[in-house]
Amino acid sequence: GSSFFEGLEIAGMWNANWIDPSHRLQLGIMVGAWPVDGSLFIPVTFHPRYTFIQHPEQYTATCNSWYLFGDLGIPVDFNTGAPFIADVMEHQRSMVGLGVGYDWSWGCNKDFSIDAGWRRINLPLPQIECCPSVPAKERYPFRLSDAFYLRLGITY
């Protein structure tokens, strides 16, 4: 099936000076809130970002810039009852994604951003309660989805 949902995400990123002295590489954490299938999922991910024009004086008169980013993490919820760490990959909560974005600056410390990307998400569904013969390990079905998304935001 297909699904469309709205969510909220926020990321905190810091320059990785020990890896990239040009300040183009930032490493951070992204969290959010996604209402999906009657549950509220909170994605918690490692969120690296590479900004192509981090120092405008070297390249352009503005701070506008393209960037690439990724996500690797786990969607947490407290409704389904599914375990956070599974013994088989088919039943492991997971999220991985890649994307590209563009920042339009309002000065070099505030930007309007638009991102487009792809994510692969494995979300648990509510527990199967109808059939006592279903083994406990299999009582939590999962939905593995590939999703394309568009995200709008403010960066500062």
Steps between C-alpha positions, in 0.01 A plus 500: 500500500592861498488758772534873537564654837619825647755517775730728691878464511776699667876451473791628704827506306855596588803562277731199482822705500720199581384335174443806277669829601300685229185471719300347214436170680258505791407201715189492709188336636151525351179429693139544401139396529315295237136395546480173302251208522350614830839535673724798560853415386800698618789456256842529665780509244863581441480791250815600305484795257749634245448864396672600176536874573564542870718814476336747257797734468687231306226419252206740490356816658221304674476198727265313261623146456424146389557220750487121528384314811421158636314331784568176682292411802203342667131600516386479863136469613322413822171371351577182307688312774749363246856452628759767416770246418391190309670167442424499123542790254142467369381602847757772568384861520721697266530813291760591241483788254684730262407841366597828342393847604542869439528787749382853413656737749348788697850599601767245574341371819140428390387304195182368343570142392334254267605134494410209278602149582439129529456291814464131572301456819405182685216581743324261739125468475268430797526154656301210354251408773247284318692175469657340808684249278724777357839472677594798722793590270262541206222695674640832379475540123719762334452723199813556290452809283702700255390861515584809304448821692507877480594695813482874561674668790692780660870465575681720749 
